[in-house]
Amino acid sequence: MRPPRRRPRGLRPLRSAAVAGGIGLALLAGVFGAAPAPAHAAEPPPVCAATPPARPTFATAGARGVVDRIAPAWSPRIELATCAPANSGREEFGIARHKGRVLISGSSPSALLQGVGHYLKYTAHVDVSWSSDASAEPLRLKGGPPLPSSTVTRTANVSHRVLSNDTADGYTNAYWDWDRWQREIDIAALHGVNEFFMPVGTEAVYQQTMRRFGYTDAEMRAWIPMPAHQPWWLLQNMSNTADDQESQALIESRTVLGRRIADRMREVGIEPVLPGYFGTVPSGFLARNPGAAVVPQGTWSGTRRPDWLDPRTPVFGRLAADFYRTQQELFGSTGAFKMDLLHEGGNPGSVPVGEAARAVQAALDQAHPGATWVILGWQSNPTAALLSGVDKSRMLIVDGITDRYGDSDRTADPTAQFGSTPYAFGAIWNFGGHTTIGANAAVWNRRFFAQLAQPGSALDGIAVLPEANDNNDAAFEFLTELAWQPGPVDFADWFSRFADARYGPDPHAEAAWRTIAQTAYSLPANGWSEAQDGLFAAQPSLTATHAASWSPGSMRYDSVAFEQALDELLRVAPSIRRTELYRYDLADVARQVLANRSRAWLPQIKAAYDAGDRPLFQRLSQQWLDAMDTLDGLLGSRPEFMLGPWLKYGASSKWASRIAMG
């Protein structure tokens, strides 16, 4: 069940012994190298609302499954209960002790699991990592879970907690198996996510629908890209241009997987946000469907875009109805559909955009009355013309640039920009699958609550929108927790507690994460939302300033100050050095230090070259090459950074098998 939506209201030489021309592997080598819940005669007392419900308001079996999978040794001593929402109608969770057990209650399945995640992090000091399986280690130990010393209650300040950029399905999880998806869903649920973009298997919807409009299965397979490129196909940016194509067996297996994913999401209180239909058609549609009107879309980044079917035509209405009917048969019901009309340079031709948007929403409403149209806030999208043609109260803009520009920009007041259309405060802290540490989190902490407090604010959600998922745990947790905070948090204190949850209390770990907070997570809103990349991956050039053309061309924080975090992490207690999550974080921070150093070293190499100083040029060049070897060895110490663990999820696909064989 969906929660009710609130209506608008130059670098110095390193002093650290850890780095000398790179990270010394010798120093790092010492670091790297379910039972069911018991039955009770009476329902535990609710702790998260003033007025207890007359009866349980929802089944807790889905939440119990998450606890069993995440904390199997502790699950028998963790009670789960339902409670009434807060007096404001907002979702709420509570944490208390009850008869020697931990009692966690919630007014919705999502709130209940947010409560479980909050308990694990802030009472049990076990951070469940988005990025690493290492966080599961303490939860599999025998012994009972620690009891809360006092009752904790939290109330949601927004209704929508949305996860996943369209592109994440390409950069992160194109070939995941069920086990990996199950973990992702569990982690999302424990962080309060209640809406999750789920496109897996949509190629089957298009294939089956287009059978009724003149296309064979083979023709559709030739038009639909392989899974890693499907996000841009669904965005109407590209169609298949390669000789390779999905097999029918892969399409069918992804359809089964997509249904399983959608069912599990619903089970744990997450609404699957499915791709909607807004007019994408294969080439040759007009010849096979008299009466249609098609607008060619040209190219995008050198690839042919799919054509666009004019939504005002009767053919569009029939096709959309068939699409939604097929989609529901394959993946079940939902109330939220993601659509981006004319994304990144789409051409409307002579079609009025407002009228087209009205027809797209009408087709959605015909198939799913009252459904929400989810649309990305990005560049000029959605335009005023698009919004003029729709019922804005049934749209949700997941705004990806709330943190990107200065206060004088429209990001200071999206309510005015979007004409009071409900929106979610979102952030895109990486592009192109980058995994660099950093985000504009300090901007989030200030700007989210400022926008929430504006008179007539239409802000009613948060949106986690990096182009690749499963990185930057601190950013993921900070943004998702904003939905449950009463106001801006003490930034340094939050990161100290983050360190405590990762490894247990330790002054050096806390100091390390406060340093990371003050540098990599305090990036300004100055036209960028991701941190700089390193230059080891850049096309070889003495003048390179970034590896990717869309990455910042210079440092966005003080890299010397950042390096102090590595020194602190290397000073933690011996007991912490043995934990897997610490080892993961140490490798992550160390690789970032090396990546940052590349930006200081390359200008030095160029200066030696320009001066004709051959000995200095050779020494600095060798330092560069040695650092690349060090980086390779460092990343090879952790499975999270290795290719093999990623490939195993797609071992059954021809594409992944081909890579594995070279």
Short mmCIF file of C-alpha atoms in Angstrom, two decimals, residues 34-37 63-80 102 104 113 116-117 119-121 124 126 128 135-146 186-187 190:
data_model
loop_
_atom_site.label_atom_id
_atom_site.label_comp_id
_atom_site.label_asym_id
_atom_site.label_seq_id
_atom_site.Cartn_x
_atom_site.Cartn_y
_atom_site.Cartn_z
CA ALA A 34 17.41 -18.65 10.67
CA ALA A 35 14.91 -19.41 13.05
CA PRO A 36 11.30 -18.10 12.98
CA ALA A 37 10.17 -15.56 15.55
CA ALA A 63 9.64 -7.36 7.26
CA ARG A 64 10.31 -10.53 9.24
CA GLY A 65 11.86 -12.06 6.14
CA VAL A 66 14.28 -9.13 5.84
CA VAL A 67 15.33 -9.47 9.48
CA ASP A 68 15.79 -13.23 9.09
CA ARG A 69 18.05 -12.72 6.06
CA ILE A 70 20.05 -9.78 7.40
CA ALA A 71 20.38 -10.75 11.07
CA PRO A 72 19.56 -14.48 11.34
CA ALA A 73 21.19 -14.96 14.75
CA TRP A 74 19.35 -11.99 16.26
CA SER A 75 15.98 -12.38 14.57
CA PRO A 76 14.32 -14.57 17.24
CA ARG A 77 14.86 -11.82 19.80
CA ILE A 78 13.59 -8.95 17.66
CA GLU A 79 9.83 -8.36 17.90
CA LEU A 80 8.01 -6.62 15.03
CA VAL A 102 13.98 -5.66 21.09
CA ILE A 104 10.41 -2.41 16.74
CA LEU A 113 11.95 -1.67 8.27
CA VAL A 116 14.97 -2.03 12.01
CA GLY A 117 17.75 -0.30 10.09
CA TYR A 119 18.12 0.06 15.50
CA LEU A 120 20.94 -1.90 13.84
CA LYS A 121 22.94 1.25 13.11
CA ALA A 124 23.56 -2.25 17.86
CA VAL A 126 26.08 -2.43 12.98
CA VAL A 128 24.28 -2.45 6.98
CA SER A 135 28.54 -5.53 6.90
CA ALA A 136 26.79 -8.88 7.39
CA GLU A 137 29.68 -10.25 9.43
CA PRO A 138 28.61 -9.07 12.94
CA LEU A 139 24.95 -9.99 12.33
CA ARG A 140 25.79 -13.68 11.92
CA LEU A 141 27.47 -13.95 15.30
CA LYS A 142 25.73 -15.87 18.07
CA GLY A 143 24.32 -14.05 21.05
CA GLY A 144 21.38 -11.76 21.58
CA PRO A 145 20.95 -8.31 20.10
CA PRO A 146 21.70 -5.38 22.44
CA ASP A 186 16.61 -5.77 1.67
CA ILE A 187 19.19 -2.99 2.02
CA LEU A 190 16.25 -1.09 5.80
#
